[in-house]
């Protein structure tokens, strides 16, 4: 099964920016949907942003206008550009895929994003 590795997290002040990368061990060309998820302490994991194989994107309301998801099939990589970060964005961020006939991939360790006031 394709393995996904997240990177790019760190500590940033409120209002700052981070760019997360999700690198796949194999091709993501056939993955119908790629997504970024996050899980804060004591909360359930939530889908933050998604992008389909046709380029359609969706975001949760709290990140609209601040986050941008993109996909580079040639590099087998998905990105999440996060701008105007808020303390509420603090969480472990994960990437994953969904494909017809397979469903979701396995969850990795994620990358920690911490936003200070």
Short mmCIF file of N, CA and C in Angstrom, two decimals:
data_model
loop_
_atom_site.label_atom_id
_atom_site.label_comp_id
_atom_site.label_asym_id
_atom_site.label_seq_id
_atom_site.Cartn_x
_atom_site.Cartn_y
_atom_site.Cartn_z
N UNK A 1 0.84 -1.17 0.00
CA UNK A 1 0.00 0.00 0.00
C UNK A 1 0.89 1.24 0.00
N UNK A 2 0.43 2.29 -0.66
CA UNK A 2 1.17 3.55 -0.73
C UNK A 2 1.31 4.15 0.66
N UNK A 3 2.53 4.59 0.99
CA UNK A 3 2.79 5.24 2.26
C UNK A 3 2.85 6.75 2.07
N UNK A 4 2.30 7.48 3.03
CA UNK A 4 2.28 8.94 2.99
C UNK A 4 3.06 9.49 4.19
N UNK A 5 3.92 10.45 3.93
CA UNK A 5 4.73 11.05 4.98
C UNK A 5 4.53 12.55 4.98
N UNK A 6 4.10 13.08 6.12
CA UNK A 6 3.86 14.50 6.27
C UNK A 6 5.10 15.21 6.80
N UNK A 7 5.29 16.45 6.39
CA UNK A 7 6.40 17.25 6.88
C UNK A 7 6.05 18.73 6.76
N UNK A 8 6.84 19.58 7.39
CA UNK A 8 6.68 21.01 7.27
C UNK A 8 6.07 21.69 8.48
N UNK A 9 5.66 20.93 9.47
CA UNK A 9 5.09 21.53 10.66
C UNK A 9 6.14 22.22 11.50
N UNK A 10 5.67 22.92 12.52
CA UNK A 10 6.58 23.63 13.40
C UNK A 10 5.84 24.58 14.30
N UNK A 11 6.61 25.42 14.96
CA UNK A 11 6.08 26.43 15.86
C UNK A 11 6.08 27.78 15.16
N UNK A 12 4.95 28.46 15.18
CA UNK A 12 4.84 29.75 14.51
C UNK A 12 3.95 30.67 15.32
N UNK A 13 4.21 31.96 15.23
CA UNK A 13 3.38 32.95 15.89
C UNK A 13 2.08 33.15 15.13
N UNK A 14 1.04 33.56 15.86
CA UNK A 14 -0.22 33.86 15.21
C UNK A 14 -0.02 34.87 14.10
N UNK A 15 -0.67 34.62 12.97
CA UNK A 15 -0.52 35.47 11.81
C UNK A 15 0.54 34.99 10.84
N UNK A 16 1.33 34.03 11.25
CA UNK A 16 2.39 33.50 10.41
C UNK A 16 1.89 32.46 9.43
N UNK A 17 2.84 31.87 8.70
CA UNK A 17 2.51 30.91 7.67
C UNK A 17 3.37 29.66 7.76
N UNK A 18 2.83 28.55 7.29
CA UNK A 18 3.55 27.30 7.16
C UNK A 18 3.08 26.61 5.89
N UNK A 19 3.96 25.82 5.31
CA UNK A 19 3.61 25.03 4.14
C UNK A 19 3.87 23.57 4.46
N UNK A 20 2.83 22.78 4.50
CA UNK A 20 2.95 21.36 4.78
C UNK A 20 3.06 20.57 3.48
N UNK A 21 3.84 19.51 3.52
CA UNK A 21 4.00 18.64 2.37
C UNK A 21 3.63 17.22 2.74
N UNK A 22 3.03 16.53 1.81
CA UNK A 22 2.67 15.13 1.97
C UNK A 22 3.27 14.38 0.80
N UNK A 23 4.30 13.59 1.09
CA UNK A 23 5.01 12.86 0.05
C UNK A 23 4.57 11.40 0.04
N UNK A 24 4.25 10.89 -1.12
CA UNK A 24 3.80 9.52 -1.28
C UNK A 24 4.92 8.64 -1.82
N UNK A 25 4.91 7.38 -1.38
CA UNK A 25 5.92 6.44 -1.84
C UNK A 25 5.65 5.95 -3.25
N UNK A 26 4.45 6.19 -3.73
CA UNK A 26 4.07 5.80 -5.07
C UNK A 26 3.21 6.86 -5.72
N UNK A 27 2.70 6.53 -6.87
CA UNK A 27 1.89 7.48 -7.62
C UNK A 27 0.58 7.80 -6.92
N UNK A 28 0.20 9.07 -6.94
CA UNK A 28 -1.09 9.49 -6.42
C UNK A 28 -2.04 9.85 -7.55
N UNK A 29 -1.60 9.59 -8.78
CA UNK A 29 -2.39 9.97 -9.94
C UNK A 29 -3.78 9.36 -9.92
N UNK A 30 -3.88 8.12 -9.47
CA UNK A 30 -5.15 7.43 -9.48
C UNK A 30 -6.00 7.63 -8.24
N UNK A 31 -5.52 8.42 -7.28
CA UNK A 31 -6.30 8.67 -6.07
C UNK A 31 -7.38 9.70 -6.35
N UNK A 32 -8.62 9.32 -6.13
CA UNK A 32 -9.74 10.19 -6.44
C UNK A 32 -9.73 11.47 -5.62
N UNK A 33 -9.41 11.35 -4.34
CA UNK A 33 -9.40 12.50 -3.44
C UNK A 33 -8.16 12.43 -2.54
N UNK A 34 -7.47 13.56 -2.41
CA UNK A 34 -6.41 13.70 -1.42
C UNK A 34 -6.88 14.73 -0.40
N UNK A 35 -6.55 14.52 0.84
CA UNK A 35 -7.02 15.43 1.86
C UNK A 35 -6.03 15.65 2.98
N UNK A 36 -6.16 16.80 3.61
CA UNK A 36 -5.43 17.13 4.83
C UNK A 36 -6.41 17.10 6.00
N UNK A 37 -6.00 16.43 7.06
CA UNK A 37 -6.80 16.32 8.27
C UNK A 37 -6.00 16.87 9.43
N UNK A 38 -6.68 17.16 10.52
CA UNK A 38 -5.98 17.58 11.72
C UNK A 38 -6.70 17.06 12.95
N UNK A 39 -5.93 16.87 14.00
CA UNK A 39 -6.48 16.42 15.26
C UNK A 39 -5.82 17.19 16.40
N UNK A 40 -6.62 17.94 17.13
CA UNK A 40 -6.15 18.67 18.30
C UNK A 40 -6.37 17.81 19.53
N UNK A 41 -5.61 18.05 20.60
CA UNK A 41 -5.78 17.26 21.82
C UNK A 41 -7.21 17.28 22.31
N UNK A 42 -7.75 16.11 22.60
CA UNK A 42 -9.10 16.00 23.12
C UNK A 42 -10.19 16.13 22.08
N UNK A 43 -9.82 16.25 20.82
CA UNK A 43 -10.81 16.40 19.76
C UNK A 43 -10.67 15.29 18.73
N UNK A 44 -11.74 15.10 17.98
CA UNK A 44 -11.72 14.12 16.91
C UNK A 44 -10.97 14.66 15.70
N UNK A 45 -10.42 13.76 14.92
CA UNK A 45 -9.76 14.15 13.70
C UNK A 45 -10.79 14.70 12.72
N UNK A 46 -10.46 15.80 12.07
CA UNK A 46 -11.37 16.42 11.14
C UNK A 46 -10.70 16.68 9.80
N UNK A 47 -11.49 16.62 8.76
CA UNK A 47 -11.00 16.93 7.43
C UNK A 47 -10.93 18.44 7.28
N UNK A 48 -9.76 18.94 6.94
CA UNK A 48 -9.53 20.37 6.81
C UNK A 48 -9.70 20.84 5.37
N UNK A 49 -9.10 20.11 4.45
CA UNK A 49 -9.13 20.49 3.05
C UNK A 49 -8.99 19.25 2.19
N UNK A 50 -9.60 19.27 1.03
CA UNK A 50 -9.52 18.15 0.11
C UNK A 50 -9.39 18.64 -1.31
N UNK A 51 -8.84 17.78 -2.15
CA UNK A 51 -8.72 18.09 -3.57
C UNK A 51 -8.95 16.82 -4.35
N UNK A 52 -9.78 16.90 -5.36
CA UNK A 52 -10.11 15.74 -6.18
C UNK A 52 -9.11 15.59 -7.31
N UNK A 53 -9.24 14.47 -8.04
CA UNK A 53 -8.35 14.24 -9.17
C UNK A 53 -8.61 15.22 -10.31
N UNK A 54 -9.75 15.89 -10.27
CA UNK A 54 -10.06 16.89 -11.28
C UNK A 54 -9.70 18.31 -10.83
N UNK A 55 -9.18 18.44 -9.61
CA UNK A 55 -8.74 19.73 -9.12
C UNK A 55 -9.73 20.49 -8.27
N UNK A 56 -10.89 19.93 -8.02
CA UNK A 56 -11.87 20.59 -7.19
C UNK A 56 -11.44 20.56 -5.73
N UNK A 57 -11.59 21.68 -5.04
CA UNK A 57 -11.16 21.78 -3.66
C UNK A 57 -12.32 22.11 -2.74
N UNK A 58 -12.18 21.69 -1.49
CA UNK A 58 -13.14 22.01 -0.46
C UNK A 58 -12.41 22.25 0.84
N UNK A 59 -12.96 23.15 1.66
CA UNK A 59 -12.35 23.52 2.92
C UNK A 59 -13.43 23.64 3.99
N UNK A 60 -13.04 23.38 5.23
CA UNK A 60 -13.95 23.67 6.32
C UNK A 60 -14.02 25.18 6.48
N UNK A 61 -15.14 25.65 7.01
CA UNK A 61 -15.37 27.08 7.08
C UNK A 61 -14.28 27.84 7.82
N UNK A 62 -13.73 27.25 8.86
CA UNK A 62 -12.78 27.95 9.70
C UNK A 62 -11.45 28.26 9.02
N UNK A 63 -11.15 27.61 7.89
CA UNK A 63 -9.88 27.84 7.21
C UNK A 63 -10.05 28.46 5.84
N UNK A 64 -11.27 28.67 5.41
CA UNK A 64 -11.51 29.27 4.10
C UNK A 64 -10.87 30.65 4.01
N UNK A 65 -10.17 30.88 2.92
CA UNK A 65 -9.49 32.15 2.73
C UNK A 65 -8.11 32.20 3.34
N UNK A 66 -7.76 31.19 4.13
CA UNK A 66 -6.45 31.16 4.78
C UNK A 66 -5.59 29.98 4.32
N UNK A 67 -6.22 28.84 4.07
CA UNK A 67 -5.49 27.64 3.66
C UNK A 67 -5.73 27.35 2.19
N UNK A 68 -4.72 26.77 1.54
CA UNK A 68 -4.84 26.37 0.16
C UNK A 68 -4.23 24.98 -0.03
N UNK A 69 -5.01 24.06 -0.55
CA UNK A 69 -4.51 22.72 -0.83
C UNK A 69 -4.17 22.63 -2.31
N UNK A 70 -3.08 21.97 -2.63
CA UNK A 70 -2.68 21.79 -4.01
C UNK A 70 -2.11 20.39 -4.20
N UNK A 71 -2.00 19.99 -5.43
CA UNK A 71 -1.62 18.62 -5.76
C UNK A 71 -0.67 18.62 -6.94
N UNK A 72 0.46 17.93 -6.80
CA UNK A 72 1.43 17.79 -7.86
C UNK A 72 1.62 16.30 -8.12
N UNK A 73 0.88 15.79 -9.08
CA UNK A 73 0.93 14.36 -9.35
C UNK A 73 2.30 13.91 -9.84
N UNK A 74 3.01 14.76 -10.57
CA UNK A 74 4.32 14.41 -11.08
C UNK A 74 5.32 14.18 -9.95
N UNK A 75 5.15 14.90 -8.85
CA UNK A 75 6.03 14.77 -7.69
C UNK A 75 5.44 13.87 -6.61
N UNK A 76 4.26 13.34 -6.86
CA UNK A 76 3.57 12.50 -5.89
C UNK A 76 3.45 13.20 -4.53
N UNK A 77 3.08 14.46 -4.59
CA UNK A 77 3.06 15.28 -3.39
C UNK A 77 1.81 16.15 -3.34
N UNK A 78 1.28 16.29 -2.14
CA UNK A 78 0.17 17.20 -1.86
C UNK A 78 0.64 18.23 -0.85
N UNK A 79 0.24 19.46 -1.05
CA UNK A 79 0.67 20.55 -0.18
C UNK A 79 -0.52 21.20 0.51
N UNK A 80 -0.23 21.81 1.64
CA UNK A 80 -1.20 22.64 2.32
C UNK A 80 -0.50 23.93 2.73
N UNK A 81 -0.81 25.00 2.03
CA UNK A 81 -0.28 26.31 2.38
C UNK A 81 -1.20 26.93 3.42
N UNK A 82 -0.66 27.26 4.57
CA UNK A 82 -1.44 27.79 5.67
C UNK A 82 -0.96 29.21 5.97
N UNK A 83 -1.85 30.17 5.78
CA UNK A 83 -1.55 31.56 6.04
C UNK A 83 -2.45 32.08 7.16
N UNK A 84 -2.04 33.20 7.74
CA UNK A 84 -2.82 33.83 8.80
C UNK A 84 -3.21 32.83 9.87
N UNK A 85 -2.23 32.08 10.31
CA UNK A 85 -2.48 31.03 11.28
C UNK A 85 -2.98 31.58 12.61
N UNK A 86 -3.84 30.82 13.23
CA UNK A 86 -4.44 31.17 14.51
C UNK A 86 -4.12 30.08 15.54
N UNK A 87 -4.14 30.42 16.82
CA UNK A 87 -3.90 29.39 17.83
C UNK A 87 -4.86 28.20 17.71
N UNK A 88 -6.06 28.44 17.23
CA UNK A 88 -7.04 27.38 17.05
C UNK A 88 -6.62 26.37 15.99
N UNK A 89 -5.63 26.70 15.17
CA UNK A 89 -5.13 25.79 14.15
C UNK A 89 -4.15 24.77 14.71
N UNK A 90 -3.76 24.94 15.94
CA UNK A 90 -2.80 24.03 16.57
C UNK A 90 -3.35 22.61 16.59
N UNK A 91 -2.59 21.69 16.01
CA UNK A 91 -3.02 20.30 15.90
C UNK A 91 -1.93 19.49 15.22
N UNK A 92 -2.11 18.19 15.22
CA UNK A 92 -1.30 17.32 14.39
C UNK A 92 -2.01 17.19 13.05
N UNK A 93 -1.30 17.45 11.99
CA UNK A 93 -1.88 17.43 10.65
C UNK A 93 -1.47 16.16 9.92
N UNK A 94 -2.45 15.54 9.30
CA UNK A 94 -2.26 14.30 8.57
C UNK A 94 -2.75 14.45 7.13
N UNK A 95 -2.19 13.68 6.23
CA UNK A 95 -2.74 13.60 4.89
C UNK A 95 -3.20 12.17 4.64
N UNK A 96 -4.11 12.04 3.71
CA UNK A 96 -4.60 10.72 3.35
C UNK A 96 -5.25 10.80 1.98
N UNK A 97 -5.61 9.65 1.47
CA UNK A 97 -6.27 9.57 0.18
C UNK A 97 -7.55 8.75 0.29
N UNK A 98 -8.39 8.89 -0.71
CA UNK A 98 -9.56 8.04 -0.85
C UNK A 98 -9.68 7.65 -2.31
N UNK A 99 -9.91 6.38 -2.54
CA UNK A 99 -10.01 5.88 -3.89
C UNK A 99 -11.13 4.87 -3.99
N UNK A 100 -11.88 4.96 -5.07
CA UNK A 100 -12.96 4.02 -5.30
C UNK A 100 -12.41 2.60 -5.33
N UNK A 101 -13.05 1.72 -4.59
CA UNK A 101 -12.63 0.33 -4.54
C UNK A 101 -11.59 0.04 -3.48
N UNK A 102 -11.02 1.05 -2.89
CA UNK A 102 -10.00 0.91 -1.85
C UNK A 102 -10.42 1.59 -0.56
N UNK A 103 -10.97 2.76 -0.67
CA UNK A 103 -11.32 3.54 0.49
C UNK A 103 -10.15 4.40 0.93
N UNK A 104 -9.99 4.56 2.24
CA UNK A 104 -8.91 5.36 2.79
C UNK A 104 -7.62 4.58 2.93
N UNK A 105 -6.51 5.32 2.86
CA UNK A 105 -5.22 4.73 3.12
C UNK A 105 -4.94 4.67 4.60
N UNK A 106 -3.75 4.19 4.95
CA UNK A 106 -3.36 4.11 6.36
C UNK A 106 -2.91 5.47 6.86
N UNK A 107 -3.09 5.68 8.16
CA UNK A 107 -2.69 6.94 8.77
C UNK A 107 -1.23 6.89 9.20
N UNK A 108 -0.51 7.97 8.91
CA UNK A 108 0.87 8.10 9.33
C UNK A 108 0.96 8.79 10.68
N UNK A 109 2.15 9.30 11.00
CA UNK A 109 2.36 9.96 12.28
C UNK A 109 1.97 11.43 12.27
N UNK A 110 1.81 12.00 11.09
CA UNK A 110 1.43 13.39 10.98
C UNK A 110 2.58 14.34 11.28
N UNK A 111 2.29 15.63 11.21
CA UNK A 111 3.27 16.66 11.53
C UNK A 111 2.62 17.69 12.44
N UNK A 112 3.32 18.05 13.49
CA UNK A 112 2.77 18.95 14.51
C UNK A 112 2.84 20.40 14.06
N UNK A 113 1.72 21.08 14.18
CA UNK A 113 1.64 22.52 13.94
C UNK A 113 1.21 23.18 15.24
N UNK A 114 2.03 24.10 15.72
CA UNK A 114 1.73 24.81 16.95
C UNK A 114 1.75 26.31 16.68
N UNK A 115 0.65 26.98 16.97
CA UNK A 115 0.53 28.40 16.74
C UNK A 115 0.38 29.10 18.08
N UNK A 116 1.30 29.97 18.40
CA UNK A 116 1.28 30.68 19.67
C UNK A 116 0.66 32.06 19.52
N UNK A 117 0.12 32.58 20.62
CA UNK A 117 -0.51 33.89 20.61
C UNK A 117 0.51 35.00 20.63
#
